[in-house]
Amino acid sequence: MASWDKDSAGKLPNQKLLSKVGSFAIYVNDNDNELQNNAGRPRTGDLVFDSIKLVGERDPYVPEEKSSEPSNAKLITIDDFESYADEAAMKEAWGNREHTDVLSLTTEDDDNKYLQYSNPHGGWLDVATFIQNDTARNNWTGLGKLTFRLKHDGSNNAMDLQIGTADGKYFHVDQKLASEDGADWKTVEIDLVNNPSLTQSWPEDENKGKTMTADDLALFKEVVIAGNTWNKDSPAVNFAVDDLKVVPSGDASDSKPETKPEEPSEPTEPTEPEETPDYSADMAAGDPATCPIDFTQQDTEDPSDPSDPDQPTDTDKPAGTDKPADANKPAAGDNAQSGDNAQSGDNAQQSNAKADENKSVVNTGSSIAVVAAIAVALVLAGAATLVWARQRRQQ
C-alpha cells in the first residue's frame, strides 16, 4: 500500500482489490536525497514512458459465498478474563509464545478484569491462547463476527490479531491504535468470512492473501494477539483487551441505523375557484348558442348494459383481488346473484333519476319558448286592434 495510506499500512494487494482497479497514476517525487558517489539528484529533465502493460494470467475473481448462519448458532466467549485467580493464571492461559512479560491482569474499580498489553520498546511481540482441545470454543460454524472491547493510548501503532485453524492456516488483521479514538473503551467488530482485512498470512502458499471461508470456521486452535510498531516516533505499544467473543452477525452491535425523518412537504397554495358565468339572460331568452341548457334528447340506457364495449366486465379484473370468503355470508353463487341484482337496481334508479332530470330541463326550456310565443302573439294582436280602431275613426 502507498506510504500515505496509514490505515492500510502493511497490507498487500489481493485478488479482490485487483478486481476493482479504478485508476492508474505515475508520481515523480523530489526527495532532495543524494545518489551514490555524492551525485545530486536531478530536479529537472524529461521522463519518457512507453508500453505500460499488465502481463501474466490469473483466474477471474469470484467472491466466495457468505456462510448461512444456522438459527441455533450461539455466542462463544473466547476470554472475558474474569475467571483468573491471579495474573500468573492469566499468563499461563496466554503463554503459547515467549512474550508473556508484556501482559498484566488489571482490575477496574467495578472489579471488571481485563488483559493489559504493554511493550515500552516497540516491535512485534506476540502472545497466544490455545483453544484446540476446548470443544466449547473452537468450533465457530455459523458465527459471523469476532468482537472485543479495546482501549489504548492513541500511539498510532497497531494491535495485531491472528486466528489459527486446526489445519495450520493463520488469518491476520491489523487494528490501528488511532489517536482520534480517545482513551475510553470501544467495541471492535471483525467480519470473519469474506473480509478483505482478514486474510491468510501463513503459510505463504498460493492462498496467501485470501480471505477466510465458511469451511475455515469448523475448527480453530489458537488466537494470537501482538503489538506492532507503526509510529517510529513513538514505538511503545500499549492497549487493553476485554470480552473477546465470537457472535452471530446480527448480534454483534446494538447500534441501529440512523434514519433521517422525512421533511414535511409544504402545503400547496389554495387555488381560487373559477367564477361561474352569469347565464341568466341567455336562459330567459332561451338562446341555444350560449345557454348552457342542453335541449337534445339524452340517452337513458342503463350504463351497466354488458353490450356497451366501454364498460368493464368481470373478465377485465386482475386476478387475485377477491377477498377471502366469510363463512357467515351466503354461498358464493347466491351472493353474486344478489349483488348483481342490487347493482342493477341501483344503476336503474340512477338512470331513471338522470332521465327525469333531463326531461325537467327540456320542459323548462319548452315552457320558456311557449311564454315567449304567447307574448309575441299578444303584441301582434294589440297592434292589429290599434290599427283597426284608427281606421274606424277616420271613416
Short mmCIF file of C-alpha atoms in Angstrom, two decimals:
data_model
loop_
_atom_site.label_atom_id
_atom_site.label_comp_id
_atom_site.label_asym_id
_atom_site.label_seq_id
_atom_site.Cartn_x
_atom_site.Cartn_y
_atom_site.Cartn_z
CA MET A 1 0.00 0.00 0.00
CA ALA A 2 1.06 3.60 -0.55
CA SER A 3 3.02 5.16 2.29
CA TRP A 4 0.36 7.84 2.88
CA ASP A 5 -2.38 5.25 3.41
CA LYS A 6 -1.75 4.80 7.11
CA ASP A 7 -4.95 2.78 7.68
CA SER A 8 -3.75 0.14 5.20
CA ALA A 9 -0.11 0.02 6.27
CA GLY A 10 1.40 -3.42 5.83
CA LYS A 11 -1.39 -4.73 3.61
CA LEU A 12 -0.77 -6.20 0.18
CA PRO A 13 -2.98 -6.09 -2.92
CA ASN A 14 -5.19 -9.15 -3.16
CA GLN A 15 -7.46 -10.66 -5.79
CA LYS A 16 -10.47 -8.71 -4.58
CA LEU A 17 -8.67 -5.37 -4.78
CA LEU A 18 -7.27 -6.18 -8.22
CA SER A 19 -10.78 -6.95 -9.48
CA LYS A 20 -11.85 -3.33 -8.90
CA VAL A 21 -8.97 -1.15 -10.12
CA GLY A 22 -10.27 2.38 -10.62
CA SER A 23 -7.25 4.35 -11.82
CA PHE A 24 -3.55 4.24 -12.69
CA ALA A 25 -1.05 7.01 -11.96
CA ILE A 26 2.67 7.73 -12.05
CA TYR A 27 4.19 10.02 -9.41
CA VAL A 28 7.55 11.76 -9.67
CA ASN A 29 8.90 12.75 -6.27
CA ASP A 30 11.76 15.13 -5.44
CA ASN A 31 13.07 13.82 -2.12
CA ASP A 32 16.17 16.04 -2.17
CA ASN A 33 18.32 12.99 -1.47
CA GLU A 34 21.77 12.20 -2.76
CA LEU A 35 22.60 9.38 -5.11
CA GLN A 36 25.72 7.28 -4.90
CA ASN A 37 29.12 8.95 -5.15
CA ASN A 38 27.58 12.17 -3.77
CA ALA A 39 25.94 12.92 -7.09
CA GLY A 40 22.99 15.25 -6.55
CA ARG A 41 19.58 14.06 -7.59
CA PRO A 42 18.45 16.00 -10.67
CA ARG A 43 15.32 18.13 -10.20
CA THR A 44 14.59 18.82 -13.86
CA GLY A 45 14.52 16.82 -17.06
CA ASP A 46 12.30 14.65 -19.21
CA LEU A 47 10.87 11.24 -18.32
CA VAL A 48 9.57 9.07 -21.16
CA PHE A 49 7.16 6.17 -20.60
CA ASP A 50 6.04 3.67 -23.19
CA SER A 51 4.20 0.34 -23.44
CA ILE A 52 2.83 0.20 -19.90
CA LYS A 53 1.11 -3.16 -19.66
CA LEU A 54 -0.31 -5.73 -17.30
CA VAL A 55 1.15 -9.14 -18.07
CA GLY A 56 0.53 -12.66 -16.93
CA GLU A 57 -2.68 -14.56 -16.43
CA ARG A 58 -4.90 -15.22 -13.45
CA ASP A 59 -8.33 -16.62 -12.85
CA PRO A 60 -11.16 -14.08 -12.57
CA TYR A 61 -12.02 -13.06 -9.05
CA VAL A 62 -15.17 -14.81 -7.83
CA PRO A 63 -16.47 -13.67 -4.42
CA GLU A 64 -16.92 -16.55 -2.04
CA GLU A 65 -20.42 -17.18 -0.84
CA LYS A 66 -21.17 -15.99 2.65
CA SER A 67 -21.91 -18.78 5.07
CA SER A 68 -25.53 -19.20 6.05
CA GLU A 69 -25.77 -18.87 9.80
CA PRO A 70 -27.93 -21.55 11.43
CA SER A 71 -30.63 -20.30 13.74
CA ASN A 72 -29.10 -22.23 16.66
CA ALA A 73 -25.65 -20.61 16.39
CA LYS A 74 -24.77 -19.25 19.83
CA LEU A 75 -22.24 -16.74 21.10
CA ILE A 76 -18.84 -18.15 22.10
CA THR A 77 -16.74 -16.38 24.73
CA ILE A 78 -13.04 -16.81 23.97
CA ASP A 79 -11.98 -14.94 27.11
CA ASP A 80 -13.56 -12.32 29.37
CA PHE A 81 -10.61 -12.55 31.87
CA GLU A 82 -12.95 -12.86 34.86
CA SER A 83 -12.12 -16.47 35.77
CA TYR A 84 -8.40 -15.98 36.52
CA ALA A 85 -7.47 -16.11 40.18
CA ASP A 86 -4.34 -14.05 39.57
CA GLU A 87 -2.02 -12.72 36.90
CA ALA A 88 0.04 -15.90 36.78
CA ALA A 89 -3.03 -17.92 35.81
CA MET A 90 -3.81 -15.47 33.00
CA LYS A 91 -0.23 -15.60 31.69
CA GLU A 92 -0.32 -19.39 31.71
CA ALA A 93 -3.52 -19.36 29.61
CA TRP A 94 -1.96 -16.91 27.14
CA GLY A 95 1.52 -18.46 27.27
CA ASN A 96 1.75 -20.09 23.83
CA ARG A 97 4.50 -17.58 22.97
CA GLU A 98 7.57 -16.38 24.85
CA HIS A 99 6.46 -12.80 25.44
CA THR A 100 4.08 -13.00 28.40
CA ASP A 101 6.21 -10.39 30.19
CA VAL A 102 4.26 -7.73 28.25
CA LEU A 103 0.99 -8.91 29.84
CA SER A 104 -0.70 -7.98 33.07
CA LEU A 105 -4.13 -8.68 34.57
CA THR A 106 -5.76 -5.38 35.50
CA THR A 107 -8.86 -4.82 37.63
CA GLU A 108 -11.08 -1.75 37.31
CA ASP A 109 -12.95 -0.04 40.14
CA ASP A 110 -16.06 -2.09 39.40
CA ASP A 111 -13.99 -5.32 39.74
CA ASN A 112 -14.00 -5.89 35.98
CA LYS A 113 -10.83 -7.71 34.86
CA TYR A 114 -9.09 -7.27 31.53
CA LEU A 115 -5.82 -8.02 29.72
CA GLN A 116 -3.26 -5.18 29.57
CA TYR A 117 -0.56 -5.32 26.89
CA SER A 118 2.46 -3.02 27.46
CA ASN A 119 5.59 -3.04 25.32
CA PRO A 120 7.70 0.07 26.02
CA HIS A 121 10.34 -0.73 23.40
CA GLY A 122 8.07 -1.47 20.44
CA GLY A 123 8.45 -4.14 17.80
CA TRP A 124 6.49 -7.33 17.23
CA LEU A 125 5.85 -9.24 20.45
CA ASP A 126 3.03 -11.78 20.43
CA VAL A 127 1.04 -13.79 22.98
CA ALA A 128 -1.49 -16.55 22.29
CA THR A 129 -4.12 -18.77 23.88
CA PHE A 130 -4.64 -22.36 22.82
CA ILE A 131 -8.26 -23.47 22.16
CA GLN A 132 -7.96 -26.61 20.00
CA ASN A 133 -8.99 -29.04 22.72
CA ASP A 134 -11.80 -26.86 24.04
CA THR A 135 -14.94 -28.00 22.17
CA ALA A 136 -16.96 -25.14 23.65
CA ARG A 137 -14.71 -22.53 21.99
CA ASN A 138 -13.03 -23.97 18.90
CA ASN A 139 -15.96 -24.54 16.52
CA TRP A 140 -17.22 -21.23 15.08
CA THR A 141 -19.50 -22.69 12.43
CA GLY A 142 -22.42 -20.36 11.69
CA LEU A 143 -20.91 -17.39 13.55
CA GLY A 144 -20.12 -14.21 11.68
CA LYS A 145 -18.03 -11.78 13.77
CA LEU A 146 -15.14 -11.70 16.19
CA THR A 147 -15.67 -8.88 18.70
CA PHE A 148 -13.75 -7.46 21.64
CA ARG A 149 -13.50 -4.32 23.73
CA LEU A 150 -10.37 -2.23 23.25
CA LYS A 151 -8.82 0.87 24.80
CA HIS A 152 -5.36 2.32 24.17
CA ASP A 153 -3.12 5.37 24.43
CA GLY A 154 -3.59 6.64 20.86
CA SER A 155 0.00 5.95 19.79
CA ASN A 156 -0.96 5.28 16.15
CA ASN A 157 0.76 1.93 16.42
CA ALA A 158 -1.19 -1.29 15.92
CA MET A 159 -2.71 -4.22 17.72
CA ASP A 160 -2.43 -7.28 15.51
CA LEU A 161 -4.74 -10.27 15.79
CA GLN A 162 -4.14 -13.70 14.27
CA ILE A 163 -6.55 -16.64 14.20
CA GLY A 164 -5.10 -20.10 13.64
CA THR A 165 -7.12 -23.01 12.25
CA ALA A 166 -6.57 -26.67 13.01
CA ASP A 167 -5.11 -27.30 9.54
CA GLY A 168 -2.28 -24.80 10.11
CA LYS A 169 -3.61 -21.65 8.42
CA TYR A 170 -3.37 -18.27 10.12
CA PHE A 171 -5.55 -15.27 9.27
CA HIS A 172 -4.28 -11.82 10.19
CA VAL A 173 -5.93 -8.42 10.80
CA ASP A 174 -4.49 -5.08 11.94
CA GLN A 175 -6.28 -2.78 14.35
CA LYS A 176 -4.77 0.71 14.35
CA LEU A 177 -4.43 2.38 17.76
CA ALA A 178 -5.60 5.66 16.28
CA SER A 179 -5.09 8.85 18.27
CA GLU A 180 -8.61 10.03 17.45
CA ASP A 181 -10.18 7.02 19.20
CA GLY A 182 -9.79 8.55 22.65
CA ALA A 183 -8.98 6.79 25.90
CA ASP A 184 -12.36 5.12 26.55
CA TRP A 185 -13.36 1.56 25.76
CA LYS A 186 -14.61 0.92 22.21
CA THR A 187 -16.09 -2.23 20.68
CA VAL A 188 -14.25 -3.67 17.70
CA GLU A 189 -16.11 -5.95 15.27
CA ILE A 190 -14.28 -8.08 12.70
CA ASP A 191 -16.19 -9.94 9.99
CA LEU A 192 -14.83 -13.46 9.68
CA VAL A 193 -15.88 -14.60 6.20
CA ASN A 194 -15.03 -12.68 3.00
CA ASN A 195 -13.39 -9.84 4.91
CA PRO A 196 -10.57 -8.28 2.80
CA SER A 197 -8.97 -7.01 6.02
CA LEU A 198 -8.73 -10.54 7.48
CA THR A 199 -6.52 -12.56 5.13
CA GLN A 200 -4.28 -15.59 5.27
CA SER A 201 -0.78 -14.66 6.43
CA TRP A 202 0.58 -18.19 6.83
CA PRO A 203 1.56 -20.42 5.12
CA GLU A 204 2.99 -18.39 2.27
CA ASP A 205 1.44 -20.52 -0.43
CA GLU A 206 -0.97 -19.85 -3.29
CA ASN A 207 -3.70 -19.00 -0.75
CA LYS A 208 -1.75 -16.25 0.99
CA GLY A 209 -3.77 -13.04 1.00
CA LYS A 210 -7.09 -14.82 0.51
CA THR A 211 -10.00 -14.27 2.83
CA MET A 212 -11.46 -16.74 5.27
CA THR A 213 -14.19 -19.11 4.03
CA ALA A 214 -17.07 -20.77 5.82
CA ASP A 215 -15.13 -24.04 5.84
CA ASP A 216 -12.37 -22.42 7.88
CA LEU A 217 -14.81 -21.82 10.75
CA ALA A 218 -15.12 -25.52 11.58
CA LEU A 219 -12.12 -25.85 13.87
CA PHE A 220 -9.73 -23.30 15.41
CA LYS A 221 -6.68 -23.99 17.52
CA GLU A 222 -5.24 -20.62 18.55
CA VAL A 223 -5.88 -16.89 18.97
CA VAL A 224 -2.80 -14.65 18.81
CA ILE A 225 -2.50 -11.04 19.99
CA ALA A 226 0.55 -8.92 19.18
CA GLY A 227 1.76 -5.34 19.30
CA ASN A 228 3.24 -3.82 16.17
CA THR A 229 5.13 -0.53 15.88
CA TRP A 230 3.85 1.66 13.06
CA ASN A 231 4.80 5.04 14.53
CA LYS A 232 8.59 5.23 14.71
CA ASP A 233 8.41 8.49 16.63
CA SER A 234 6.55 6.71 19.44
CA PRO A 235 7.47 2.99 19.30
CA ALA A 236 5.84 1.91 22.58
CA VAL A 237 2.71 -0.20 22.16
CA ASN A 238 0.07 -0.18 24.91
CA PHE A 239 -3.51 -1.39 24.78
CA ALA A 240 -6.11 -3.27 26.83
CA VAL A 241 -8.43 -6.07 25.64
CA ASP A 242 -11.60 -7.45 27.21
CA ASP A 243 -14.64 -9.58 26.32
CA LEU A 244 -13.14 -11.44 23.37
CA LYS A 245 -16.12 -13.20 21.71
CA VAL A 246 -17.40 -14.79 18.52
CA VAL A 247 -21.01 -13.89 17.77
CA PRO A 248 -23.65 -14.25 15.03
CA SER A 249 -23.58 -11.34 12.59
CA GLY A 250 -26.90 -9.90 13.78
CA ASP A 251 -25.82 -9.83 17.45
CA ALA A 252 -22.52 -8.01 17.04
CA SER A 253 -23.73 -4.48 17.65
CA ASP A 254 -26.64 -2.89 19.45
CA SER A 255 -26.45 0.22 17.34
CA LYS A 256 -29.30 0.87 14.96
CA PRO A 257 -29.03 2.59 11.60
CA GLU A 258 -29.83 6.24 11.79
CA THR A 259 -33.00 7.10 9.97
CA LYS A 260 -33.48 10.61 8.73
CA PRO A 261 -37.00 11.90 9.37
CA GLU A 262 -38.92 12.81 6.33
CA GLU A 263 -39.25 16.53 5.80
CA PRO A 264 -42.89 17.61 5.74
CA SER A 265 -43.94 18.85 2.37
CA GLU A 266 -45.07 22.44 2.16
CA PRO A 267 -48.83 22.85 1.79
CA THR A 268 -49.89 23.97 -1.63
CA GLU A 269 -51.46 27.35 -2.09
CA PRO A 270 -55.26 27.11 -2.27
CA THR A 271 -56.47 27.94 -5.74
CA GLU A 272 -59.19 30.48 -6.29
CA PRO A 273 -62.43 28.88 -7.52
CA GLU A 274 -63.33 29.77 -11.06
CA GLU A 275 -66.12 32.34 -11.30
CA THR A 276 -69.32 30.88 -12.74
CA PRO A 277 -70.52 32.93 -15.74
CA ASP A 278 -73.92 34.60 -15.46
CA TYR A 279 -76.21 32.83 -17.90
CA SER A 280 -79.48 34.29 -16.55
CA ALA A 281 -80.13 36.49 -19.59
CA ASP A 282 -79.42 33.65 -22.00
CA MET A 283 -81.67 31.31 -20.06
CA ALA A 284 -84.51 33.87 -20.20
CA ALA A 285 -84.05 34.29 -23.95
CA GLY A 286 -83.68 30.55 -24.49
CA ASP A 287 -80.71 31.08 -26.81
CA PRO A 288 -79.25 27.63 -27.50
CA ALA A 289 -75.99 29.16 -28.80
CA THR A 290 -74.94 30.49 -25.40
CA CYS A 291 -77.36 28.94 -22.94
CA PRO A 292 -75.78 26.04 -21.00
CA ILE A 293 -79.03 24.03 -21.13
CA ASP A 294 -78.84 21.06 -23.47
CA PHE A 295 -82.12 20.70 -25.37
CA THR A 296 -81.09 17.44 -27.06
CA GLN A 297 -82.68 14.19 -26.00
CA GLN A 298 -80.41 12.31 -23.54
CA ASP A 299 -79.64 8.60 -23.87
CA THR A 300 -81.27 6.94 -20.87
CA GLU A 301 -79.99 3.41 -21.45
CA ASP A 302 -78.61 1.57 -18.43
CA PRO A 303 -74.80 2.21 -18.39
CA SER A 304 -74.25 -1.24 -16.87
CA ASP A 305 -75.53 -2.90 -20.04
CA PRO A 306 -72.88 -5.58 -20.83
CA SER A 307 -73.31 -4.86 -24.54
CA ASP A 308 -71.58 -1.47 -24.05
CA PRO A 309 -67.95 -2.02 -25.18
CA ASP A 310 -66.68 0.83 -22.99
CA GLN A 311 -67.91 -0.76 -19.76
CA PRO A 312 -65.50 -3.17 -17.98
CA THR A 313 -66.64 -6.72 -17.39
CA ASP A 314 -65.65 -9.19 -14.68
CA THR A 315 -63.07 -10.74 -17.02
CA ASP A 316 -61.17 -7.44 -17.08
CA LYS A 317 -60.46 -7.52 -13.32
CA PRO A 318 -56.93 -8.52 -12.26
CA ALA A 319 -56.60 -11.99 -10.77
CA GLY A 320 -56.06 -12.41 -7.05
CA THR A 321 -58.08 -9.40 -5.93
CA ASP A 322 -61.03 -11.34 -4.50
CA LYS A 323 -61.38 -11.15 -0.73
CA PRO A 324 -61.36 -14.41 1.28
CA ALA A 325 -64.76 -15.98 1.76
CA ASP A 326 -66.61 -15.34 5.01
CA ALA A 327 -68.27 -18.43 6.49
CA ASN A 328 -71.08 -16.31 7.90
CA LYS A 329 -72.07 -14.92 4.49
CA PRO A 330 -74.25 -16.66 1.86
CA ALA A 331 -72.73 -19.00 -0.66
CA ALA A 332 -70.70 -17.51 -3.49
CA GLY A 333 -73.37 -18.08 -6.16
CA ASP A 334 -76.25 -16.58 -4.16
CA ASN A 335 -74.09 -13.69 -3.01
CA ALA A 336 -73.01 -12.91 -6.55
CA GLN A 337 -76.60 -13.03 -7.80
CA SER A 338 -77.95 -10.78 -5.08
CA GLY A 339 -75.03 -8.42 -5.61
CA ASP A 340 -75.73 -8.25 -9.36
CA ASN A 341 -79.44 -7.58 -8.74
CA ALA A 342 -78.65 -4.85 -6.22
CA GLN A 343 -76.13 -3.29 -8.57
CA SER A 344 -78.61 -3.42 -11.49
CA GLY A 345 -81.35 -1.86 -9.32
CA ASP A 346 -79.04 0.94 -8.20
CA ASN A 347 -77.96 1.61 -11.78
CA ALA A 348 -81.59 1.65 -12.98
CA GLN A 349 -82.58 4.09 -10.24
CA GLN A 350 -79.66 6.35 -11.08
CA SER A 351 -80.54 6.22 -14.80
CA ASN A 352 -84.22 7.00 -14.16
CA ALA A 353 -83.27 9.91 -11.91
CA LYS A 354 -80.95 11.25 -14.60
CA ALA A 355 -83.63 10.87 -17.26
CA ASP A 356 -86.21 12.69 -15.07
CA GLU A 357 -83.71 15.48 -14.57
CA ASN A 358 -83.11 15.79 -18.30
CA LYS A 359 -86.84 15.80 -19.00
CA SER A 360 -87.32 18.52 -16.40
CA VAL A 361 -84.65 20.62 -18.07
CA VAL A 362 -86.24 20.14 -21.51
CA ASN A 363 -89.67 21.03 -20.12
CA THR A 364 -88.24 24.18 -18.58
CA GLY A 365 -86.82 25.25 -21.92
CA SER A 366 -90.09 24.45 -23.71
CA SER A 367 -92.14 26.47 -21.18
CA ILE A 368 -89.97 29.50 -21.74
CA ALA A 369 -90.41 29.20 -25.52
CA VAL A 370 -94.23 28.95 -25.18
CA VAL A 371 -94.40 32.03 -22.94
CA ALA A 372 -92.30 33.98 -25.41
CA ALA A 373 -94.58 32.95 -28.33
CA ILE A 374 -97.74 33.98 -26.44
CA ALA A 375 -96.21 37.33 -25.63
CA VAL A 376 -95.36 37.94 -29.29
CA ALA A 377 -98.93 36.95 -30.34
CA LEU A 378 -100.46 39.34 -27.82
CA VAL A 379 -98.27 42.19 -29.05
CA LEU A 380 -99.24 41.49 -32.66
CA ALA A 381 -102.98 41.26 -31.72
CA GLY A 382 -102.77 44.54 -29.83
CA ALA A 383 -101.10 46.25 -32.79
CA ALA A 384 -103.79 44.96 -35.19
CA THR A 385 -106.56 46.18 -32.89
CA LEU A 386 -104.97 49.63 -32.68
CA VAL A 387 -104.74 49.88 -36.48
CA TRP A 388 -108.41 48.81 -36.88
CA ALA A 389 -109.56 51.42 -34.31
CA ARG A 390 -107.75 54.30 -36.09
CA GLN A 391 -109.30 53.37 -39.45
CA ARG A 392 -112.84 53.46 -37.99
CA ARG A 393 -112.28 56.93 -36.54
CA GLN A 394 -111.22 58.26 -39.91
CA GLN A 395 -114.39 56.92 -41.51
#
